Coordinates of C-alpha atoms and ligand atoms in Angstrom, one line a residue:
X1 CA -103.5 -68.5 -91.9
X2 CA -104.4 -71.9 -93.3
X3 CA -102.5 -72.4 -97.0
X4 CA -106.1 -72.7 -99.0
X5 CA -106.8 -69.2 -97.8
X6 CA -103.6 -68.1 -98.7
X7 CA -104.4 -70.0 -102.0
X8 CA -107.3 -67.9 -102.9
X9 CA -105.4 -64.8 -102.2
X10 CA -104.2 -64.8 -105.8
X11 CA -106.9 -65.7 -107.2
X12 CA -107.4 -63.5 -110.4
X13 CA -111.3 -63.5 -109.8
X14 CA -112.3 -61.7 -107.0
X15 CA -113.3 -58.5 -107.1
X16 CA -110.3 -55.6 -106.5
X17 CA -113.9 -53.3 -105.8
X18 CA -117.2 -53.2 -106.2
X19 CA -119.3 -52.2 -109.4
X20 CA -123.0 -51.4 -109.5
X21 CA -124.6 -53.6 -111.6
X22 CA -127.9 -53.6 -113.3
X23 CA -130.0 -56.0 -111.5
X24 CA -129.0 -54.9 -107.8
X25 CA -132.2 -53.5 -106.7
X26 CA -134.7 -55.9 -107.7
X27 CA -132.1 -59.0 -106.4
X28 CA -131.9 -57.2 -102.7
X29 CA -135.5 -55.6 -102.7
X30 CA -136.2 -57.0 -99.7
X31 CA -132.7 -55.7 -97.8
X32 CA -132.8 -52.5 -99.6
X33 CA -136.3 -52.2 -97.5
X34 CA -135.1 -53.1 -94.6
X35 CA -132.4 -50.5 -94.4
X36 CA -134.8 -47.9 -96.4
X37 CA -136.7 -47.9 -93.1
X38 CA -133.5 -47.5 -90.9
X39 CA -131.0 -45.4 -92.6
X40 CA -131.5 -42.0 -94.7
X41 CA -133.0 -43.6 -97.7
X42 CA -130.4 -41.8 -100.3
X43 CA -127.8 -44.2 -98.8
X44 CA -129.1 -47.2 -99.9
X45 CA -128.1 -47.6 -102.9
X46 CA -124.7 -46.8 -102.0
X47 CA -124.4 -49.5 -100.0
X48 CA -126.1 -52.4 -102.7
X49 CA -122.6 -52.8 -104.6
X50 CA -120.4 -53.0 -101.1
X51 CA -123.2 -55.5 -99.8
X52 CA -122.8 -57.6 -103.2
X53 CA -119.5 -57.9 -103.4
X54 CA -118.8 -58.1 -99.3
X55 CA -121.3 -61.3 -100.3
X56 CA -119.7 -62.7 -103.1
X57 CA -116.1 -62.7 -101.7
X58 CA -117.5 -64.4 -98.0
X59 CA -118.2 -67.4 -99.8
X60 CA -115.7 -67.6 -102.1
X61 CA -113.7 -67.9 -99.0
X62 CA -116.0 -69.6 -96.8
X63 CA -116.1 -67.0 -94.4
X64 CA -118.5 -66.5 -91.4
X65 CA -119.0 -62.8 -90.4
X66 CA -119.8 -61.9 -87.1
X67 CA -121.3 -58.5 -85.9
X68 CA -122.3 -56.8 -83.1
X69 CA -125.5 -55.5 -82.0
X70 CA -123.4 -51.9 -82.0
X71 CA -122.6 -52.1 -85.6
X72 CA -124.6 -49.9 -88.2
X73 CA -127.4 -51.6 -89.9
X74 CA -125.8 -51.6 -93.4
X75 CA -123.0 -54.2 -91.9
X76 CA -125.7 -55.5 -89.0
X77 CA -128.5 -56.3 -91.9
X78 CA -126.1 -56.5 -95.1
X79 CA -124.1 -59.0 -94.6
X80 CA -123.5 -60.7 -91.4
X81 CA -124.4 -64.2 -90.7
X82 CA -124.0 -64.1 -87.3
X83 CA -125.6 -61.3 -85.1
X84 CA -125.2 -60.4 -81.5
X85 CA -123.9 -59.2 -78.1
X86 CA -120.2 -60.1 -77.4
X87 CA -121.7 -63.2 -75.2
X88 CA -123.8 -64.6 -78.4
X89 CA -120.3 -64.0 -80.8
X90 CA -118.1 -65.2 -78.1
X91 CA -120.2 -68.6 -78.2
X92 CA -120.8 -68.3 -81.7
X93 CA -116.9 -68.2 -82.3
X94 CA -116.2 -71.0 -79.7
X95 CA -118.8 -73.5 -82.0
X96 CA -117.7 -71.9 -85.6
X97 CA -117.4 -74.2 -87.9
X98 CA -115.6 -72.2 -90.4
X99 CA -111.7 -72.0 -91.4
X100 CA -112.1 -68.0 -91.6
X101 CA -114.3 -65.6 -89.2
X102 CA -114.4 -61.8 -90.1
X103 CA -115.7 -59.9 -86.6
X104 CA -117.1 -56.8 -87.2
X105 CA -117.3 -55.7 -83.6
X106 CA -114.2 -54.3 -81.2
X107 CA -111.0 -55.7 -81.0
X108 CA -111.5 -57.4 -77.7
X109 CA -114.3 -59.2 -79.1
X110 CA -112.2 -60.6 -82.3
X111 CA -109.2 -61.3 -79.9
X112 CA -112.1 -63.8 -77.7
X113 CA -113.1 -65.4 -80.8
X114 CA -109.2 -66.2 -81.6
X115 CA -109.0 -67.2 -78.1
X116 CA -112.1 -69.5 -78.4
X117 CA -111.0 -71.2 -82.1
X118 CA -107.1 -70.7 -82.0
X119 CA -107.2 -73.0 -84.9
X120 CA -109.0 -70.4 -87.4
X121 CA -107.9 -67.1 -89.0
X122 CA -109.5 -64.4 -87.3
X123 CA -109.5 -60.8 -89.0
X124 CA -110.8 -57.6 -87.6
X125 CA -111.6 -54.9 -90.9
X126 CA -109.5 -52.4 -88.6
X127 CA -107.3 -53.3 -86.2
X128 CA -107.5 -49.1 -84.3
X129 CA -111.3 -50.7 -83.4
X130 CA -110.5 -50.3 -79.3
X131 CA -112.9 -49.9 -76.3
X132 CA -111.9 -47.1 -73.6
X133 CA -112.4 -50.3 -70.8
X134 CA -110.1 -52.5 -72.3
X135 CA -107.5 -49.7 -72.5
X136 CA -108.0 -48.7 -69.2
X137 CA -106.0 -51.8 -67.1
X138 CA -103.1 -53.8 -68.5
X139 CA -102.1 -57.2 -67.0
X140 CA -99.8 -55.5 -64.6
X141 CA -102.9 -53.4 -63.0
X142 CA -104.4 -56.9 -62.3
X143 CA -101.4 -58.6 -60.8
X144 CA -101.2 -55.4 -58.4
X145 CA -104.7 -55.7 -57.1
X146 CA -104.1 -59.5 -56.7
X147 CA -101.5 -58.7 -54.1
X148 CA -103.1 -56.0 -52.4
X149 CA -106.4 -58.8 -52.3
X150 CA -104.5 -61.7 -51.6
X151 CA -106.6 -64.9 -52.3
X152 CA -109.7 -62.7 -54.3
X153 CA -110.8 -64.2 -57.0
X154 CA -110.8 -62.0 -60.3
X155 CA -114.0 -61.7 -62.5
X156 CA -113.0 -59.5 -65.6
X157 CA -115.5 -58.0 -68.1
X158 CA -115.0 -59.6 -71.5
X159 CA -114.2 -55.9 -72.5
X160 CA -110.5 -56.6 -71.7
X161 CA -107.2 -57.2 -73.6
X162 CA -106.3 -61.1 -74.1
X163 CA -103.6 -60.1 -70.8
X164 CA -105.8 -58.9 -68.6
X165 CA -108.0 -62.4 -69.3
X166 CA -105.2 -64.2 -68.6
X167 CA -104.9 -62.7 -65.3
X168 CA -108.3 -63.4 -64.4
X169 CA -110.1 -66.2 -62.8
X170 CA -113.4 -66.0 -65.5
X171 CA -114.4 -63.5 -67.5
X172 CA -118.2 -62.1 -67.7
X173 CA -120.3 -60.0 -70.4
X174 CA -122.8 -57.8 -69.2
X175 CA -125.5 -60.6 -69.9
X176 CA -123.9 -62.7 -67.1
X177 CA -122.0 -60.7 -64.8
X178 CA -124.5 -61.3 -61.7
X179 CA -124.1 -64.9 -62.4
X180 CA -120.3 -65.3 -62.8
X181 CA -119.5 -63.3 -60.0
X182 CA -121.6 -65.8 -57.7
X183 CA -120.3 -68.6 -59.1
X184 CA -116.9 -67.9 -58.1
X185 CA -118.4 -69.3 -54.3
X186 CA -116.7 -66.4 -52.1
X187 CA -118.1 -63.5 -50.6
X188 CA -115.4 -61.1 -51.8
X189 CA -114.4 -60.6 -56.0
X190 CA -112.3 -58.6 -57.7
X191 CA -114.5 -57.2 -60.4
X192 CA -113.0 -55.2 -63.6
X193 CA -112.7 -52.9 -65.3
X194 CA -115.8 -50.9 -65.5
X195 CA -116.8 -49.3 -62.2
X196 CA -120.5 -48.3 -63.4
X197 CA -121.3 -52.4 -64.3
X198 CA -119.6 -53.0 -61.2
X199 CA -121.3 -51.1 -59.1
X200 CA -124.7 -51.8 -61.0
X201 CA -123.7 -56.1 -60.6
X202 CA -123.3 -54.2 -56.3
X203 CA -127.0 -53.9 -56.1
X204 CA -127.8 -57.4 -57.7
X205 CA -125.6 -59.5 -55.1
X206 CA -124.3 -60.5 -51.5
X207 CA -120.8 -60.8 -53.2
X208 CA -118.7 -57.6 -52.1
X209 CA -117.1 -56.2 -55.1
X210 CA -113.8 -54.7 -55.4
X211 CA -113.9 -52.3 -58.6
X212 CA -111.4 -50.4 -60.7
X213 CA -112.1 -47.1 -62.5
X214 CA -113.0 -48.2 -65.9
X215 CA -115.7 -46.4 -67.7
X216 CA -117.3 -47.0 -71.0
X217 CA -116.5 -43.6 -73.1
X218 CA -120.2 -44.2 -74.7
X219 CA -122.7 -44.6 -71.7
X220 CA -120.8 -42.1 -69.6
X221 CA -121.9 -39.6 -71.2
X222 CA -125.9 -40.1 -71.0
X223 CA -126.9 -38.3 -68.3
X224 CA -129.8 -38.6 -65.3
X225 CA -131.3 -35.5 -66.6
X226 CA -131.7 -36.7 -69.7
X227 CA -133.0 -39.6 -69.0
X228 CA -135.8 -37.9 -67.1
X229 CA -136.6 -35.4 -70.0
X230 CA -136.5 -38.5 -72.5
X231 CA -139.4 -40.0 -70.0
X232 CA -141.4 -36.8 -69.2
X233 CA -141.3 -35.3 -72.5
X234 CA -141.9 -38.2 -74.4
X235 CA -144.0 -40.4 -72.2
X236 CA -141.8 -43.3 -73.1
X237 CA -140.0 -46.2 -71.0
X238 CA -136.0 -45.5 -70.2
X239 CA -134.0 -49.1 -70.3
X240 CA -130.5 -48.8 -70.3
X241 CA -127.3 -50.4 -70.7
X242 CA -125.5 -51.4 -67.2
X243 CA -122.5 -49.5 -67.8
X244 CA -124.1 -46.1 -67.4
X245 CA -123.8 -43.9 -64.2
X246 CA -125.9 -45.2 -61.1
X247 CA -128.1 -42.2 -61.4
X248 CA -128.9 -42.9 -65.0
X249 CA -129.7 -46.8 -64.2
X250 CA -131.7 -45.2 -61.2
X251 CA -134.2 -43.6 -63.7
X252 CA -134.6 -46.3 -65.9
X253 CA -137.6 -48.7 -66.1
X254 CA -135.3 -51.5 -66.8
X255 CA -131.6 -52.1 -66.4
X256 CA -130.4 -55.2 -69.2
X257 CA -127.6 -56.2 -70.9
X258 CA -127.5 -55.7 -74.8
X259 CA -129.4 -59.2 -75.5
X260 CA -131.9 -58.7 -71.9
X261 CA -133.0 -55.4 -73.5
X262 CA -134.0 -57.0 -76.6
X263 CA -136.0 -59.5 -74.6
X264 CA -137.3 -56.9 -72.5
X265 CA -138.7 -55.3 -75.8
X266 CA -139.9 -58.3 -76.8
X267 CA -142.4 -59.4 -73.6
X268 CA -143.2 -55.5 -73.0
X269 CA -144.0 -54.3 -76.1
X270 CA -144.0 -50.3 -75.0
X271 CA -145.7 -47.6 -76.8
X272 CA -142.3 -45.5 -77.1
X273 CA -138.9 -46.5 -75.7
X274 CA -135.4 -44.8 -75.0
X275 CA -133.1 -47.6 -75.5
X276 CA -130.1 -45.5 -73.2
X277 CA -126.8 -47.3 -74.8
X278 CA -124.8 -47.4 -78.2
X279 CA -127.4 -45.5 -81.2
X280 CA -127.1 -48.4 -83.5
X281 CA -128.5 -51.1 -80.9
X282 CA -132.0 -49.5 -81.5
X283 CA -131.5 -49.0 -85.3
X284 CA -131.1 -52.4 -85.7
X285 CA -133.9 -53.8 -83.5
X286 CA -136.4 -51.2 -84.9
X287 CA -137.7 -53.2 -87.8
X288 CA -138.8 -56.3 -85.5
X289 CA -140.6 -54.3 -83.2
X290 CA -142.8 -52.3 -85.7
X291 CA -145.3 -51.2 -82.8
X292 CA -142.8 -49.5 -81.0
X293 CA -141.6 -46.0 -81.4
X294 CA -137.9 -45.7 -80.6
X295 CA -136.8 -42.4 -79.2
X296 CA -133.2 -41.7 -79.7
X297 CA -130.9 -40.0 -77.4
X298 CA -127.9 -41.0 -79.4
X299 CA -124.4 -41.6 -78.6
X300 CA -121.8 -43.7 -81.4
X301 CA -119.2 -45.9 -79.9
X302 CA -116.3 -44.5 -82.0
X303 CA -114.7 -47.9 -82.2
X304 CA -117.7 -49.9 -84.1
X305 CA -117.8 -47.3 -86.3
X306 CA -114.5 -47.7 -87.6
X307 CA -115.6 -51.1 -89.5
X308 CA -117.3 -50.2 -93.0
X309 CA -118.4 -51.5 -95.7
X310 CA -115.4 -50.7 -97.4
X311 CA -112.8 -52.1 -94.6
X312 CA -114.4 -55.3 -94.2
X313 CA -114.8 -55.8 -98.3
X314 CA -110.9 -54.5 -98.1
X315 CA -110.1 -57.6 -95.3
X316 CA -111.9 -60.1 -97.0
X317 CA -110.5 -59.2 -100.8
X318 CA -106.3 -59.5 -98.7
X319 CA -107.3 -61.3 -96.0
X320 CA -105.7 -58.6 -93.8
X321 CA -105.9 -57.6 -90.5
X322 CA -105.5 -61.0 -88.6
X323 CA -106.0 -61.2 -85.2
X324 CA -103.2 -62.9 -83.3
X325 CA -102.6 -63.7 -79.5
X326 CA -99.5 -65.1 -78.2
X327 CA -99.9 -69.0 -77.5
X328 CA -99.3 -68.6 -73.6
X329 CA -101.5 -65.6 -73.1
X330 CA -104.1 -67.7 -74.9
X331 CA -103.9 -70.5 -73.1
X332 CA -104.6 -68.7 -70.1
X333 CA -107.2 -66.3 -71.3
X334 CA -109.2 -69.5 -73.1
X335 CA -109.7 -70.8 -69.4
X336 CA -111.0 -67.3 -67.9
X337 CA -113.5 -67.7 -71.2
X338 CA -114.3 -71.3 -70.7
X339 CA -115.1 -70.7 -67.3
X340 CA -118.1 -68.1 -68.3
X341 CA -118.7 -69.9 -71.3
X342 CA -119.4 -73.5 -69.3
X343 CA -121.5 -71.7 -66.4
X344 CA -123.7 -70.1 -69.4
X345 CA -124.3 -74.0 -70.2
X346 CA -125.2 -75.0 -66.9
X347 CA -127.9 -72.5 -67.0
X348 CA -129.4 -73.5 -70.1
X349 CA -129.5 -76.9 -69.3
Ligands
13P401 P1 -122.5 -56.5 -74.6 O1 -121.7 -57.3 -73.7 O2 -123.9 -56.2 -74.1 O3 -122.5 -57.0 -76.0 O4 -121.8 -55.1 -74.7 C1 -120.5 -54.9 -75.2 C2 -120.2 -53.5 -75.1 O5 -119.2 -53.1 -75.6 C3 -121.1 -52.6 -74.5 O6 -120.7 -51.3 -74.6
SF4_402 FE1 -116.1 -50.1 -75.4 FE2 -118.1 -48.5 -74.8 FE3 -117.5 -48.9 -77.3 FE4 -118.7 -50.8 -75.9 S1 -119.6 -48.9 -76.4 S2 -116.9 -51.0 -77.3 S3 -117.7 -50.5 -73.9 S4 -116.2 -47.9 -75.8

């Protein structure tokens, strides 16, 4: 932690929590909208004085906060300045140009942006915010399969501990997991951790995958049958996220990562949708796509919703919760990252 930040830590004036105040409503009238139309409207003004003060206190320390598409639209809308799937925050981190970065988003996903900007203080609001995939192989796991596949290159899932990126040859999100594992130039990859992606990534390419048994405690519990009532009942169009069962993926209308189904949305414009991933993904994209009416089968990813309101105002105020990844393992994992990050470049180009 840099000593200006540790500086500001005993400053007198910031707020030990937040008050309402009269004025609140009319200053965030267009916010308090927003979130009117996509949260029970009684919360609201509950979450005005967090919002405030979460504001105040990010730029009296010259944070950046970064959220994910999963978290809920009180954190999403109120006070993020950077939005996204873990590809857009990964990048997002690796071109920061702030001293302080608060990631409201999994733990894997604050331990990448240490990894991409080793020279800022990264904080997570709750440090429990895990992922069943990224707890589901450790560094050891990868050095076995590397011996039982001598000379296969390794393409990891970003949703993976700093030790399993270091393991790995480049890392992929969903977004670009076709791409990465063709770039590695072989026809045989080690692909991990999550057996439904991998297996979806399977149909896309020549490359033969080897998987391991991950699975995403989220979209392994939407089912096929589901999805077929959602369509037949409804009359609405199933996309869905790839880490769902094959047979899920196998009724949808389109199969995208968290950013592709946005862009889906955006060029189809359906009458109805089931958006078949984390419930907060579709909360959050409801209010630009105000033609569109969003069916919900919903399922919460425990871990986002472990960062509040309250937990990131609490991280800010103590700048607690700092993410920290030994310098070797770093090193190592950076390069996997790079890697992903410099073939996403290419493309834009
Ligand atoms: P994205 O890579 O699409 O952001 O998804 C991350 C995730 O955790 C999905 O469950
Ligand atoms: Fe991990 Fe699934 Fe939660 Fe994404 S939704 S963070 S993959 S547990």
């Amino acid at each position: 932690m840099t000593q200006t930040l540790r500086q500001t830590m005993t400053d007198s004036s910031l707020p030990a929590s937040p008050r309402w105040r009269s004025g609140l409503e009319q200053e965030y009238a267009t916010l308090a909208d927003t979130l009117a139309q996509l949260l029970p409207c009684l919360e609201v003004p509950l979450h005005l004085p967090w919002i405030d003060a979460i504001r105040q206190l990010k730029q009296q320390r010259g944070a950046v906060i970064m959220a994910h598409s999963y978290q809920s639209p009180e954190i999403f809308h109120g006070v993020a300045d950077i939005t996204g799937d873990s590809l857009a925050l990964a990048q997002a981190a690796a071109d920061c140009d702030s001293d302080l970065i608060v990631l409201c988003g999994v733990h894997f996903m604050a331990e990448s942006a240490k990894i991409l900007a080793p020279d800022k203080t990264v904080l997570i609001p709750d440090l429990e915010a895990g992922c069943s995939l990224a707890s589901s192989i450790t560094a050891a796991d990868v050095r076995a399969l590397r011996e039982r596949h001598p000379g296969v290159p390794v393409v990891s899932y970003v949703n993976t501990s700093a030790e399993v990126k270091a393991e790995s040859d480049a890392c992929c999100t969903s977004a670009n997991a076709v791409q990465m594992v063709e770039a590695m130039g072989v026809d045989k990859v080690i692909f991990l951790p999550d057996r439904y992606l991998g297996s979806w990534v399977a149909t896309q390419t020549q490359v033969e995958l080897v998987l391991w048994h991950g699975q995403c405690e989220v979209h392994e519990k939407f089912t096929a049958m589901e999805a077929r009532h959602t369509r037949e009942r409804f009359d609405a169009k199933i996309v869905a996220h790839p880490e769902c069962a094959p047979e899920v993926l196998a009724e949808a209308d389109f199969v995208g990562s968290t950013s592709a189904m946005g862009k889906w949305l955006e060029k189809e414009q359906p009458r109805r949708v089931a958006m078949i991933t984390e419930c907060s993904m579709a909360d959050n994209l409801r209010n630009q796509f105000p033609n569109v009416e969003f069916i919900k089968p919903c399922n919460l990813c425990p871990h986002m919703k472990r960062i509040t309101l309250p937990n990131i105002h609490a991280c800010l105020r103590d700048l607690k919760h700092e993410v920290v990844v030994a310098h070797d393992v770093s090193v190592r994992a950076r390069a996997a990252l790079e890697r992903m990050l410099a073939v996403g470049r290419r493309e834009r180009i």
